[in-house]
mmCIF file of C-alpha atoms in Angstrom:
data_model
loop_
_atom_site.group_PDB
_atom_site.id
_atom_site.type_symbol
_atom_site.label_atom_id
_atom_site.label_comp_id
_atom_site.label_asym_id
_atom_site.label_seq_id
_atom_site.Cartn_x
_atom_site.Cartn_y
_atom_site.Cartn_z
ATOM 1 C CA UNK A 157 119.564 -78.881 126.132
ATOM 2 C CA UNK A 158 121.211 -81.441 127.870
ATOM 3 C CA UNK A 159 119.412 -84.955 127.811
ATOM 4 C CA UNK A 160 118.027 -86.711 130.514
ATOM 5 C CA UNK A 161 119.563 -89.880 131.664
ATOM 6 C CA UNK A 162 117.874 -92.427 134.086
ATOM 7 C CA UNK A 163 118.540 -94.207 136.502
ATOM 8 C CA UNK A 164 121.931 -92.374 137.259
ATOM 9 C CA UNK A 165 123.538 -95.659 138.077
ATOM 10 C CA UNK A 166 122.770 -99.487 138.439
ATOM 11 C CA UNK A 167 123.896 -102.687 139.709
ATOM 12 C CA UNK A 168 123.139 -106.235 138.264
ATOM 13 C CA UNK A 169 124.322 -109.713 138.371
ATOM 14 C CA UNK A 170 125.990 -111.077 135.326
ATOM 15 C CA UNK A 171 122.636 -112.644 133.175
ATOM 16 C CA UNK A 172 120.240 -110.220 134.349
ATOM 17 C CA UNK A 173 118.499 -107.238 131.770
ATOM 18 C CA UNK A 174 118.860 -103.426 132.016
ATOM 19 C CA UNK A 175 117.170 -100.416 130.410
ATOM 20 C CA UNK A 176 118.599 -96.936 130.243
ATOM 21 C CA UNK A 177 116.839 -94.550 129.191
ATOM 22 C CA UNK A 178 117.656 -91.066 127.515
ATOM 23 C CA UNK A 179 114.588 -88.042 127.359
ATOM 24 C CA UNK A 180 114.760 -85.040 126.083
ATOM 25 C CA UNK A 181 112.322 -81.912 126.033
ATOM 26 C CA UNK A 182 112.717 -81.090 122.204
ATOM 27 C CA UNK A 183 111.989 -83.156 119.283
ATOM 28 C CA UNK A 184 114.380 -85.281 118.425
ATOM 29 C CA UNK A 185 116.230 -85.397 115.576
ATOM 30 C CA UNK A 186 118.673 -88.724 116.286
ATOM 31 C CA UNK A 187 119.845 -90.352 119.165
ATOM 32 C CA UNK A 188 123.554 -91.574 119.640
ATOM 33 C CA UNK A 189 125.147 -94.318 122.796
ATOM 34 C CA UNK A 190 128.524 -94.519 123.498
ATOM 35 C CA UNK A 191 129.705 -97.057 126.362
ATOM 36 C CA UNK A 192 133.345 -95.461 128.280
ATOM 37 C CA UNK A 193 134.791 -97.556 130.481
ATOM 38 C CA UNK A 194 136.474 -95.867 133.232
ATOM 39 C CA UNK A 195 139.943 -94.096 131.873
ATOM 40 C CA UNK A 196 139.360 -94.958 128.202
ATOM 41 C CA UNK A 197 137.285 -93.064 125.607
ATOM 42 C CA UNK A 198 133.620 -93.234 124.667
ATOM 43 C CA UNK A 199 133.203 -96.220 122.700
ATOM 44 C CA UNK A 200 130.121 -96.243 119.999
ATOM 45 C CA UNK A 201 127.366 -98.264 119.996
ATOM 46 C CA UNK A 202 124.581 -97.206 117.760
ATOM 47 C CA UNK A 203 123.020 -94.250 116.588
ATOM 48 C CA UNK A 204 118.788 -93.954 116.164
ATOM 49 C CA UNK A 205 117.311 -91.424 113.426
ATOM 50 C CA UNK A 206 113.465 -90.445 113.962
ATOM 51 C CA UNK A 207 111.335 -92.397 112.818
ATOM 52 C CA UNK A 208 110.597 -95.055 116.023
ATOM 53 C CA UNK A 209 112.985 -97.478 114.832
ATOM 54 C CA UNK A 210 114.889 -99.998 116.776
ATOM 55 C CA UNK A 211 117.914 -101.344 116.428
ATOM 56 C CA UNK A 212 120.711 -104.030 118.121
ATOM 57 C CA UNK A 213 124.261 -104.900 117.866
ATOM 58 C CA UNK A 214 124.660 -108.662 119.876
ATOM 59 C CA UNK A 215 122.992 -108.409 123.107
ATOM 60 C CA UNK A 216 122.336 -104.704 123.215
ATOM 61 C CA UNK A 217 119.693 -102.924 121.095
ATOM 62 C CA UNK A 218 118.098 -99.824 121.432
ATOM 63 C CA UNK A 219 114.596 -97.891 120.372
ATOM 64 C CA UNK A 220 113.672 -94.189 119.453
ATOM 65 C CA UNK A 221 110.324 -93.405 120.590
ATOM 66 C CA UNK A 222 109.828 -89.982 118.424
ATOM 67 C CA UNK A 223 106.467 -89.282 120.644
ATOM 68 C CA UNK A 224 107.895 -89.613 123.818
ATOM 69 C CA UNK A 225 110.664 -87.961 122.787
ATOM 70 C CA UNK A 226 112.488 -90.564 124.319
ATOM 71 C CA UNK A 227 115.157 -93.523 123.280
ATOM 72 C CA UNK A 228 115.492 -96.854 125.644
ATOM 73 C CA UNK A 229 119.214 -98.707 125.733
ATOM 74 C CA UNK A 230 118.217 -102.593 126.069
ATOM 75 C CA UNK A 231 121.055 -104.884 127.584
ATOM 76 C CA UNK A 232 119.849 -108.653 127.498
ATOM 77 C CA UNK A 233 121.701 -111.042 129.607
ATOM 78 C CA UNK A 234 124.053 -108.856 131.101
ATOM 79 C CA UNK A 235 128.267 -110.053 130.871
ATOM 80 C CA UNK A 236 131.168 -108.397 132.606
ATOM 81 C CA UNK A 237 132.283 -106.852 129.883
ATOM 82 C CA UNK A 238 129.205 -104.774 129.950
ATOM 83 C CA UNK A 239 130.474 -102.603 132.788
ATOM 84 C CA UNK A 240 131.140 -98.669 132.949
ATOM 85 C CA UNK A 241 129.193 -95.963 131.788
ATOM 86 C CA UNK A 242 126.507 -95.189 129.070
ATOM 87 C CA UNK A 243 125.987 -92.281 127.429
ATOM 88 C CA UNK A 244 123.488 -90.660 125.243
ATOM 89 C CA UNK A 245 123.839 -87.923 122.784
ATOM 90 C CA UNK A 246 120.728 -86.089 121.451
ATOM 91 C CA UNK A 247 120.204 -83.310 118.656
ATOM 92 C CA UNK A 248 117.561 -81.627 116.682
ATOM 93 C CA UNK A 249 118.325 -81.465 113.539
ATOM 94 C CA UNK A 250 121.156 -82.780 111.221
ATOM 95 C CA UNK A 251 123.167 -79.600 111.570
ATOM 96 C CA UNK A 252 122.658 -79.090 115.594
ATOM 97 C CA UNK A 253 125.781 -80.121 117.496
ATOM 98 C CA UNK A 254 125.147 -83.173 119.791
ATOM 99 C CA UNK A 255 124.606 -82.720 123.468
ATOM 100 C CA UNK A 256 125.719 -85.794 125.848
ATOM 101 C CA UNK A 257 123.991 -86.398 128.993
ATOM 102 C CA UNK A 258 125.274 -87.577 132.285
ATOM 103 C CA UNK A 259 125.252 -90.574 131.758
ATOM 104 C CA UNK A 260 124.175 -94.082 133.328
ATOM 105 C CA UNK A 261 126.843 -95.971 135.092
ATOM 106 C CA UNK A 262 126.167 -100.039 134.712
ATOM 107 C CA UNK A 263 127.887 -102.527 137.125
ATOM 108 C CA UNK A 264 127.667 -105.954 136.330
ATOM 109 C CA UNK A 265 128.996 -108.510 139.440
ATOM 110 C CA UNK A 266 129.524 -112.182 138.714
ATOM 111 C CA UNK B 107 142.160 -98.400 118.201
ATOM 112 C CA UNK B 108 140.029 -95.733 116.854
ATOM 113 C CA UNK B 109 142.599 -94.640 114.620
ATOM 114 C CA UNK B 110 142.205 -91.366 116.408
ATOM 115 C CA UNK B 111 145.641 -90.243 118.161
ATOM 116 C CA UNK B 112 146.191 -87.431 120.897
ATOM 117 C CA UNK B 113 149.242 -86.609 122.208
ATOM 118 C CA UNK B 114 150.323 -85.864 124.962
ATOM 119 C CA UNK B 115 149.003 -88.485 127.194
ATOM 120 C CA UNK B 116 149.241 -86.849 130.738
ATOM 121 C CA UNK B 117 149.662 -83.297 130.955
ATOM 122 C CA UNK B 118 150.978 -81.859 133.971
ATOM 123 C CA UNK B 119 151.110 -77.949 134.326
ATOM 124 C CA UNK B 120 150.672 -74.681 137.241
ATOM 125 C CA UNK B 121 147.850 -72.593 136.972
ATOM 126 C CA UNK B 122 148.042 -69.610 134.539
ATOM 127 C CA UNK B 123 150.274 -71.667 131.969
ATOM 128 C CA UNK B 124 149.711 -72.664 128.692
ATOM 129 C CA UNK B 125 149.368 -75.673 126.864
ATOM 130 C CA UNK B 126 148.452 -77.095 123.516
ATOM 131 C CA UNK B 127 146.835 -80.645 123.356
ATOM 132 C CA UNK B 128 147.013 -82.060 119.850
ATOM 133 C CA UNK B 129 144.706 -84.626 117.747
ATOM 134 C CA UNK B 130 145.483 -86.690 114.338
ATOM 135 C CA UNK B 131 141.720 -87.707 112.763
ATOM 136 C CA UNK B 132 141.341 -91.175 111.409
ATOM 137 C CA UNK B 133 142.842 -91.326 107.905
ATOM 138 C CA UNK B 134 139.871 -89.616 105.642
ATOM 139 C CA UNK B 135 137.899 -87.725 108.269
ATOM 140 C CA UNK B 136 137.448 -84.342 107.719
ATOM 141 C CA UNK B 137 135.398 -83.321 111.091
ATOM 142 C CA UNK B 138 137.060 -82.789 114.244
ATOM 143 C CA UNK B 139 135.333 -82.361 117.675
ATOM 144 C CA UNK B 140 137.057 -81.589 121.225
ATOM 145 C CA UNK B 141 135.126 -82.706 123.975
ATOM 146 C CA UNK B 142 136.242 -81.667 127.973
ATOM 147 C CA UNK B 143 135.458 -83.903 130.597
ATOM 148 C CA UNK B 144 136.028 -83.525 134.262
ATOM 149 C CA UNK B 145 135.933 -86.257 137.042
ATOM 150 C CA UNK B 146 132.778 -87.865 136.972
ATOM 151 C CA UNK B 147 131.146 -85.643 134.141
ATOM 152 C CA UNK B 148 129.899 -86.779 131.074
ATOM 153 C CA UNK B 149 131.189 -85.130 128.019
ATOM 154 C CA UNK B 150 131.384 -81.312 127.416
ATOM 155 C CA UNK B 151 131.108 -80.714 123.898
ATOM 156 C CA UNK B 152 133.654 -77.761 123.043
ATOM 157 C CA UNK B 153 134.300 -77.454 119.535
ATOM 158 C CA UNK B 154 134.771 -78.685 115.758
ATOM 159 C CA UNK B 155 135.693 -78.137 112.813
ATOM 160 C CA UNK B 156 135.395 -79.446 108.875
ATOM 161 C CA UNK B 157 138.129 -79.209 106.630
ATOM 162 C CA UNK B 158 139.579 -76.440 108.419
ATOM 163 C CA UNK B 159 136.883 -74.778 108.624
ATOM 164 C CA UNK B 160 134.942 -74.021 112.992
ATOM 165 C CA UNK B 161 131.565 -75.448 112.435
ATOM 166 C CA UNK B 162 129.920 -75.118 115.451
ATOM 167 C CA UNK B 163 131.043 -74.376 118.925
ATOM 168 C CA UNK B 164 129.528 -75.591 122.093
ATOM 169 C CA UNK B 165 130.672 -74.422 125.540
ATOM 170 C CA UNK B 166 134.284 -73.452 125.261
ATOM 171 C CA UNK B 167 135.621 -70.703 127.301
ATOM 172 C CA UNK B 168 137.515 -67.686 125.644
ATOM 173 C CA UNK B 169 140.454 -68.408 127.045
ATOM 174 C CA UNK B 170 140.624 -71.977 125.056
ATOM 175 C CA UNK B 171 141.349 -71.684 121.312
ATOM 176 C CA UNK B 172 141.397 -74.549 118.964
ATOM 177 C CA UNK B 173 142.410 -74.232 114.915
ATOM 178 C CA UNK B 174 142.446 -77.121 112.659
ATOM 179 C CA UNK B 175 145.561 -77.668 110.118
ATOM 180 C CA UNK B 176 145.804 -78.455 106.102
ATOM 181 C CA UNK B 177 146.329 -82.121 106.613
ATOM 182 C CA UNK B 178 143.868 -81.918 109.619
ATOM 183 C CA UNK B 179 145.231 -82.609 112.196
ATOM 184 C CA UNK B 180 144.098 -80.363 115.433
ATOM 185 C CA UNK B 181 144.990 -78.510 118.205
ATOM 186 C CA UNK B 182 142.974 -77.619 121.397
ATOM 187 C CA UNK B 183 145.101 -74.584 123.327
ATOM 188 C CA UNK B 184 144.339 -73.508 126.818
ATOM 189 C CA UNK B 185 145.775 -70.757 128.171
ATOM 190 C CA UNK B 186 145.448 -68.734 131.733
ATOM 191 C CA UNK B 187 144.992 -72.423 133.062
ATOM 192 C CA UNK B 188 143.168 -72.586 136.195
ATOM 193 C CA UNK B 189 142.475 -75.575 138.936
ATOM 194 C CA UNK B 190 139.083 -76.449 137.276
ATOM 195 C CA UNK B 191 140.391 -76.915 133.811
ATOM 196 C CA UNK B 192 141.979 -79.954 134.919
ATOM 197 C CA UNK B 193 140.002 -82.964 132.909
ATOM 198 C CA UNK B 194 140.211 -85.726 130.577
ATOM 199 C CA UNK B 195 139.981 -83.478 126.893
ATOM 200 C CA UNK B 196 138.795 -86.226 124.607
ATOM 201 C CA UNK B 197 139.329 -85.286 120.639
ATOM 202 C CA UNK B 198 137.109 -87.406 117.965
ATOM 203 C CA UNK B 199 136.724 -87.479 114.048
ATOM 204 C CA UNK B 200 134.030 -88.111 111.609
ATOM 205 C CA UNK B 201 134.033 -88.439 107.945
ATOM 206 C CA UNK B 202 131.673 -85.456 107.602
ATOM 207 C CA UNK B 203 129.154 -82.616 108.694
ATOM 208 C CA UNK B 204 126.398 -84.742 109.449
ATOM 209 C CA UNK B 205 125.691 -85.913 112.798
ATOM 210 C CA UNK B 206 124.359 -89.135 112.175
ATOM 211 C CA UNK B 207 128.080 -90.249 111.180
ATOM 212 C CA UNK B 208 130.073 -92.213 113.960
ATOM 213 C CA UNK B 209 132.285 -89.885 116.111
ATOM 214 C CA UNK B 210 135.714 -91.899 116.566
ATOM 215 C CA UNK B 211 137.081 -90.602 120.217
ATOM 216 C CA UNK B 212 140.643 -91.070 121.027
ATOM 217 C CA UNK B 213 142.496 -91.802 124.111
ATOM 218 C CA UNK B 214 142.334 -88.494 125.259
ATOM 219 C CA UNK B 215 144.371 -86.283 127.013
ATOM 220 C CA UNK B 216 144.591 -85.932 130.763
ATOM 221 C CA UNK B 217 145.393 -82.570 131.746
ATOM 222 C CA UNK B 218 146.257 -81.663 135.400
ATOM 223 C CA UNK B 219 146.864 -78.244 136.740
ATOM 224 C CA UNK B 220 148.130 -77.622 140.086
#
């Protein structure tokens, strides 16, 4: 089952914050976040394991709500370099394959 | 640079033809994954190999096949090509079998079927 990402697209001004959500209809084992710039390969951001943990990476952080079967990616004080499409990938056990959502396109304007 | 290499970068071919895409994983990585990304679409998982053996299959068509060689490079073979096969094909590698292992993506091969 493909996870559902929301919003599908968001436009921000530089310095604004954004939240991207990734929801699953099944209990999650882990959630993976990637960013892909146009015409480039996806680049790994972070992995979260079940347990409701939160991780941070510079001004990008993410949480994992096991009860809600949802992960959220937080981008704080967005920079132009944050532009791109953000994908979440979910899996349901350590052995199952990762299924990616359809992506959230983030555009940052000066 | 992720350390994963893919060749060729671009490939233009005609319907009905067969092509082979090549991927070299990062040094030390045993798992190789293949993904298809159509225009403005997400990543569709095709197949995973680990140390030469097929480990997981996704939405891979019967016209497509893959293998991983003893030196751990992998090839994705696409045959009887159709217009709808035009897409970016990414290869990714990781150290092991666990989904918690980070996948490092190669630059991709852009396939255009005319």
